[in-house]
């Protein structure tokens, strides 16, 4: 698993009042709207405008999309004041974020319904690139559960269970295994 840092909860603003982008992962950033003061998570990064505004980038002021809402809620649960938490991992050469892992597990009906973590890996890969996990032994898909625990996703779920998952995660994208992992 390869991890990258999350965004800090502490917001910064330059003395001039211009927006300050706060880097998350490589190419991902949080940027503050100069109109509404709302922080937006922009996957793939942003141009370093002096005055970044939601409306100028196809986003609505004072409204968070599902990823932004998840990240705001999650970073409040893990108390990420210094930005030291990581929120990405690499599985079979593809990068995944904490929200993708959480929503994938939700598509199985929650943590208690996951039979094999390889199923979660298959679901993640199928959603991202219509690829299945290789049949090679020793891939350590149980490490995904370790990442779930490191990211305190059970604690997040306990705090925000009422938040709906995006429609594309309403059901699992693969046929789950019948046997259970020994975890």
mmCIF file of N, CA and C in Angstrom, residues 54-126:
data_model
loop_
_atom_site.group_PDB
_atom_site.id
_atom_site.type_symbol
_atom_site.label_atom_id
_atom_site.label_comp_id
_atom_site.label_asym_id
_atom_site.label_seq_id
_atom_site.Cartn_x
_atom_site.Cartn_y
_atom_site.Cartn_z
ATOM 1 N N UNK A 54 -16.017 29.445 -6.361
ATOM 2 C CA UNK A 54 -16.778 28.244 -6.734
ATOM 3 C C UNK A 54 -17.411 28.395 -8.113
ATOM 4 N N UNK A 55 -18.176 29.473 -8.283
ATOM 5 C CA UNK A 55 -18.938 29.680 -9.516
ATOM 6 C C UNK A 55 -18.057 29.728 -10.748
ATOM 7 N N UNK A 56 -16.813 30.148 -10.586
ATOM 8 C CA UNK A 56 -15.886 30.261 -11.703
ATOM 9 C C UNK A 56 -15.297 28.907 -12.103
ATOM 10 N N UNK A 57 -15.596 27.862 -11.317
ATOM 11 C CA UNK A 57 -15.042 26.531 -11.574
ATOM 12 C C UNK A 57 -16.129 25.460 -11.584
ATOM 13 N N UNK A 58 -17.350 25.864 -11.892
ATOM 14 C CA UNK A 58 -18.444 24.910 -12.036
ATOM 15 C C UNK A 58 -18.947 24.313 -10.742
ATOM 16 N N UNK A 59 -18.712 24.982 -9.623
ATOM 17 C CA UNK A 59 -19.166 24.498 -8.322
ATOM 18 C C UNK A 59 -20.115 25.523 -7.711
ATOM 19 N N UNK A 60 -21.040 25.044 -6.900
ATOM 20 C CA UNK A 60 -22.001 25.934 -6.255
ATOM 21 C C UNK A 60 -21.450 26.417 -4.914
ATOM 22 N N UNK A 61 -21.608 27.710 -4.652
ATOM 23 C CA UNK A 61 -21.182 28.271 -3.368
ATOM 24 C C UNK A 61 -21.987 27.647 -2.231
ATOM 25 N N UNK A 62 -21.321 27.472 -1.095
ATOM 26 C CA UNK A 62 -21.931 26.943 0.131
ATOM 27 C C UNK A 62 -22.525 25.542 -0.017
ATOM 28 N N UNK A 63 -22.096 24.789 -1.032
ATOM 29 C CA UNK A 63 -22.553 23.414 -1.201
ATOM 30 C C UNK A 63 -21.356 22.525 -1.468
ATOM 31 N N UNK A 64 -21.303 21.399 -0.756
ATOM 32 C CA UNK A 64 -20.229 20.438 -0.942
ATOM 33 C C UNK A 64 -20.740 19.254 -1.747
ATOM 34 N N UNK A 65 -19.897 18.740 -2.649
ATOM 35 C CA UNK A 65 -20.277 17.505 -3.328
ATOM 36 C C UNK A 65 -20.012 16.336 -2.379
ATOM 37 N N UNK A 66 -20.331 15.118 -2.785
ATOM 38 C CA UNK A 66 -20.232 13.953 -1.904
ATOM 39 C C UNK A 66 -18.800 13.721 -1.406
ATOM 40 N N UNK A 67 -17.814 13.873 -2.282
ATOM 41 C CA UNK A 67 -16.417 13.664 -1.875
ATOM 42 C C UNK A 67 -16.000 14.737 -0.877
ATOM 43 N N UNK A 68 -16.330 15.997 -1.159
ATOM 44 C CA UNK A 68 -15.968 17.088 -0.256
ATOM 45 C C UNK A 68 -16.622 16.905 1.112
ATOM 46 N N UNK A 69 -17.899 16.536 1.131
ATOM 47 C CA UNK A 69 -18.598 16.334 2.399
ATOM 48 C C UNK A 69 -17.967 15.184 3.179
ATOM 49 N N UNK A 70 -17.659 14.091 2.477
ATOM 50 C CA UNK A 70 -17.013 12.958 3.129
ATOM 51 C C UNK A 70 -15.688 13.393 3.751
ATOM 52 N N UNK A 71 -14.860 14.090 2.973
ATOM 53 C CA UNK A 71 -13.535 14.475 3.453
ATOM 54 C C UNK A 71 -13.623 15.437 4.641
ATOM 55 N N UNK A 72 -14.549 16.375 4.603
ATOM 56 C CA UNK A 72 -14.719 17.297 5.728
ATOM 57 C C UNK A 72 -15.134 16.521 6.977
ATOM 58 N N UNK A 73 -16.124 15.648 6.829
ATOM 59 C CA UNK A 73 -16.603 14.854 7.969
ATOM 60 C C UNK A 73 -15.514 13.920 8.486
ATOM 61 N N UNK A 74 -14.852 13.219 7.576
ATOM 62 C CA UNK A 74 -13.835 12.237 7.968
ATOM 63 C C UNK A 74 -12.668 12.900 8.686
ATOM 64 N N UNK A 75 -12.172 14.029 8.159
ATOM 65 C CA UNK A 75 -11.039 14.678 8.815
ATOM 66 C C UNK A 75 -11.437 15.219 10.185
ATOM 67 N N UNK A 76 -12.721 15.515 10.394
ATOM 68 C CA UNK A 76 -13.149 15.938 11.731
ATOM 69 C C UNK A 76 -13.168 14.752 12.694
ATOM 70 N N UNK A 77 -13.490 13.567 12.207
ATOM 71 C CA UNK A 77 -13.523 12.357 13.054
ATOM 72 C C UNK A 77 -12.117 11.944 13.463
ATOM 73 N N UNK A 78 -11.178 12.016 12.526
ATOM 74 C CA UNK A 78 -9.819 11.564 12.844
ATOM 75 C C UNK A 78 -8.982 12.662 13.473
ATOM 76 N N UNK A 79 -9.560 13.863 13.639
ATOM 77 C CA UNK A 79 -8.871 14.984 14.265
ATOM 78 C C UNK A 79 -7.538 15.260 13.575
ATOM 79 N N UNK A 80 -7.612 15.519 12.289
ATOM 80 C CA UNK A 80 -6.423 15.727 11.465
ATOM 81 C C UNK A 80 -6.027 17.199 11.452
ATOM 82 N N UNK A 81 -5.551 17.698 12.579
ATOM 83 C CA UNK A 81 -5.178 19.104 12.675
ATOM 84 C C UNK A 81 -3.901 19.458 11.930
ATOM 85 N N UNK A 82 -3.004 18.496 11.814
ATOM 86 C CA UNK A 82 -1.722 18.826 11.200
ATOM 87 C C UNK A 82 -1.556 18.268 9.795
ATOM 88 N N UNK A 83 -2.585 17.620 9.252
ATOM 89 C CA UNK A 83 -2.490 17.089 7.897
ATOM 90 C C UNK A 83 -1.590 15.882 7.778
ATOM 91 N N UNK A 84 -1.304 15.214 8.902
ATOM 92 C CA UNK A 84 -0.360 14.098 8.874
ATOM 93 C C UNK A 84 -0.993 12.790 8.429
ATOM 94 N N UNK A 85 -2.323 12.714 8.404
ATOM 95 C CA UNK A 85 -2.979 11.484 7.978
ATOM 96 C C UNK A 85 -2.908 11.346 6.459
ATOM 97 N N UNK A 86 -2.807 10.114 6.008
ATOM 98 C CA UNK A 86 -2.785 9.822 4.587
ATOM 99 C C UNK A 86 -4.174 9.368 4.161
ATOM 100 N N UNK A 87 -4.513 9.569 2.910
ATOM 101 C CA UNK A 87 -5.847 9.162 2.478
ATOM 102 C C UNK A 87 -5.887 8.473 1.132
ATOM 103 N N UNK A 88 -4.781 7.993 0.668
ATOM 104 C CA UNK A 88 -4.735 7.252 -0.593
ATOM 105 C C UNK A 88 -3.935 5.969 -0.411
ATOM 106 N N UNK A 89 -4.290 4.947 -1.185
ATOM 107 C CA UNK A 89 -3.504 3.733 -1.233
ATOM 108 C C UNK A 89 -3.502 3.208 -2.657
ATOM 109 N N UNK A 90 -2.526 2.364 -2.980
ATOM 110 C CA UNK A 90 -2.392 1.803 -4.322
ATOM 111 C C UNK A 90 -2.700 0.324 -4.252
ATOM 112 N N UNK A 91 -3.572 -0.117 -5.133
ATOM 113 C CA UNK A 91 -3.972 -1.509 -5.235
ATOM 114 C C UNK A 91 -3.807 -1.934 -6.685
ATOM 115 N N UNK A 92 -2.954 -2.916 -6.909
ATOM 116 C CA UNK A 92 -2.696 -3.418 -8.261
ATOM 117 C C UNK A 92 -2.379 -2.275 -9.235
ATOM 118 N N UNK A 93 -1.560 -1.331 -8.775
ATOM 119 C CA UNK A 93 -1.103 -0.244 -9.627
ATOM 120 C C UNK A 93 -2.088 0.896 -9.812
ATOM 121 N N UNK A 94 -3.247 0.842 -9.156
ATOM 122 C CA UNK A 94 -4.262 1.896 -9.258
ATOM 123 C C UNK A 94 -4.389 2.590 -7.906
ATOM 124 N N UNK A 95 -4.540 3.908 -7.943
ATOM 125 C CA UNK A 95 -4.655 4.679 -6.702
ATOM 126 C C UNK A 95 -6.125 4.825 -6.301
ATOM 127 N N UNK A 96 -6.389 4.612 -5.004
ATOM 128 C CA UNK A 96 -7.733 4.736 -4.457
ATOM 129 C C UNK A 96 -7.699 5.652 -3.246
ATOM 130 N N UNK A 97 -8.821 6.311 -3.007
ATOM 131 C CA UNK A 97 -8.944 7.246 -1.902
ATOM 132 C C UNK A 97 -9.799 6.652 -0.793
ATOM 133 N N UNK A 98 -9.714 7.265 0.375
ATOM 134 C CA UNK A 98 -10.450 6.811 1.548
ATOM 135 C C UNK A 98 -11.949 6.750 1.278
ATOM 136 N N UNK A 99 -12.499 7.712 0.566
ATOM 137 C CA UNK A 99 -13.941 7.697 0.301
ATOM 138 C C UNK A 99 -14.335 6.532 -0.605
ATOM 139 N N UNK A 100 -13.467 6.166 -1.552
ATOM 140 C CA UNK A 100 -13.773 5.026 -2.423
ATOM 141 C C UNK A 100 -13.808 3.728 -1.619
ATOM 142 N N UNK A 101 -12.869 3.558 -0.693
ATOM 143 C CA UNK A 101 -12.864 2.365 0.159
ATOM 144 C C UNK A 101 -14.114 2.331 1.022
ATOM 145 N N UNK A 102 -14.441 3.436 1.663
ATOM 146 C CA UNK A 102 -15.610 3.477 2.533
ATOM 147 C C UNK A 102 -16.887 3.163 1.757
ATOM 148 N N UNK A 103 -17.071 3.829 0.627
ATOM 149 C CA UNK A 103 -18.292 3.616 -0.152
ATOM 150 C C UNK A 103 -18.358 2.210 -0.737
ATOM 151 N N UNK A 104 -17.204 1.627 -1.096
ATOM 152 C CA UNK A 104 -17.202 0.253 -1.600
ATOM 153 C C UNK A 104 -17.676 -0.706 -0.518
ATOM 154 N N UNK A 105 -17.165 -0.559 0.698
ATOM 155 C CA UNK A 105 -17.593 -1.407 1.812
ATOM 156 C C UNK A 105 -19.087 -1.191 2.074
ATOM 157 N N UNK A 106 -19.557 0.041 1.988
ATOM 158 C CA UNK A 106 -20.992 0.316 2.157
ATOM 159 C C UNK A 106 -21.820 -0.403 1.099
ATOM 160 N N UNK A 107 -21.289 -0.540 -0.115
ATOM 161 C CA UNK A 107 -22.041 -1.205 -1.182
ATOM 162 C C UNK A 107 -22.283 -2.686 -0.871
ATOM 163 N N UNK A 108 -21.459 -3.270 -0.002
ATOM 164 C CA UNK A 108 -21.646 -4.656 0.435
ATOM 165 C C UNK A 108 -22.660 -4.743 1.571
ATOM 166 N N UNK A 109 -23.083 -3.610 2.085
ATOM 167 C CA UNK A 109 -24.005 -3.576 3.215
ATOM 168 C C UNK A 109 -23.315 -3.206 4.509
ATOM 169 N N UNK A 110 -22.052 -2.802 4.432
ATOM 170 C CA UNK A 110 -21.297 -2.398 5.612
ATOM 171 C C UNK A 110 -20.215 -3.402 5.972
ATOM 172 N N UNK A 111 -19.405 -3.022 6.947
ATOM 173 C CA UNK A 111 -18.254 -3.830 7.351
ATOM 174 C C UNK A 111 -18.645 -5.251 7.739
ATOM 175 N N UNK A 112 -19.740 -5.426 8.448
ATOM 176 C CA UNK A 112 -20.172 -6.744 8.896
ATOM 177 C C UNK A 112 -20.598 -7.670 7.780
ATOM 178 N N UNK A 113 -20.849 -7.127 6.611
ATOM 179 C CA UNK A 113 -21.293 -7.940 5.467
ATOM 180 C C UNK A 113 -20.158 -8.306 4.513
ATOM 181 N N UNK A 114 -18.965 -7.737 4.725
ATOM 182 C CA UNK A 114 -17.829 -8.052 3.855
ATOM 183 C C UNK A 114 -17.357 -9.463 4.187
ATOM 184 N N UNK A 115 -17.397 -10.350 3.203
ATOM 185 C CA UNK A 115 -16.959 -11.741 3.413
ATOM 186 C C UNK A 115 -15.454 -11.874 3.203
ATOM 187 N N UNK A 116 -14.957 -11.284 2.145
ATOM 188 C CA UNK A 116 -13.529 -11.332 1.830
ATOM 189 C C UNK A 116 -13.077 -9.931 1.412
ATOM 190 N N UNK A 117 -11.940 -9.521 1.909
ATOM 191 C CA UNK A 117 -11.411 -8.216 1.518
ATOM 192 C C UNK A 117 -10.982 -8.211 0.065
ATOM 193 N N UNK A 118 -10.732 -9.412 -0.497
ATOM 194 C CA UNK A 118 -10.445 -9.489 -1.922
ATOM 195 C C UNK A 118 -11.678 -9.045 -2.712
ATOM 196 N N UNK A 119 -12.887 -9.305 -2.187
ATOM 197 C CA UNK A 119 -14.109 -8.820 -2.846
ATOM 198 C C UNK A 119 -14.122 -7.294 -2.890
ATOM 199 N N UNK A 120 -13.713 -6.660 -1.806
ATOM 200 C CA UNK A 120 -13.653 -5.195 -1.776
ATOM 201 C C UNK A 120 -12.634 -4.724 -2.819
ATOM 202 N N UNK A 121 -11.486 -5.397 -2.884
ATOM 203 C CA UNK A 121 -10.469 -5.050 -3.884
ATOM 204 C C UNK A 121 -11.039 -5.199 -5.294
ATOM 205 N N UNK A 122 -11.746 -6.296 -5.535
ATOM 206 C CA UNK A 122 -12.360 -6.511 -6.858
ATOM 207 C C UNK A 122 -13.375 -5.415 -7.174
ATOM 208 N N UNK A 123 -14.190 -5.056 -6.183
ATOM 209 C CA UNK A 123 -15.192 -4.014 -6.380
ATOM 210 C C UNK A 123 -14.520 -2.685 -6.716
ATOM 211 N N UNK A 124 -13.479 -2.321 -5.962
ATOM 212 C CA UNK A 124 -12.761 -1.076 -6.227
ATOM 213 C C UNK A 124 -12.181 -1.056 -7.642
ATOM 214 N N UNK A 125 -11.506 -2.150 -8.017
ATOM 215 C CA UNK A 125 -10.884 -2.214 -9.341
ATOM 216 C C UNK A 125 -11.923 -2.237 -10.460
ATOM 217 N N UNK A 126 -13.019 -2.940 -10.229
ATOM 218 C CA UNK A 126 -14.061 -2.991 -11.251
ATOM 219 C C UNK A 126 -14.682 -1.614 -11.466
#
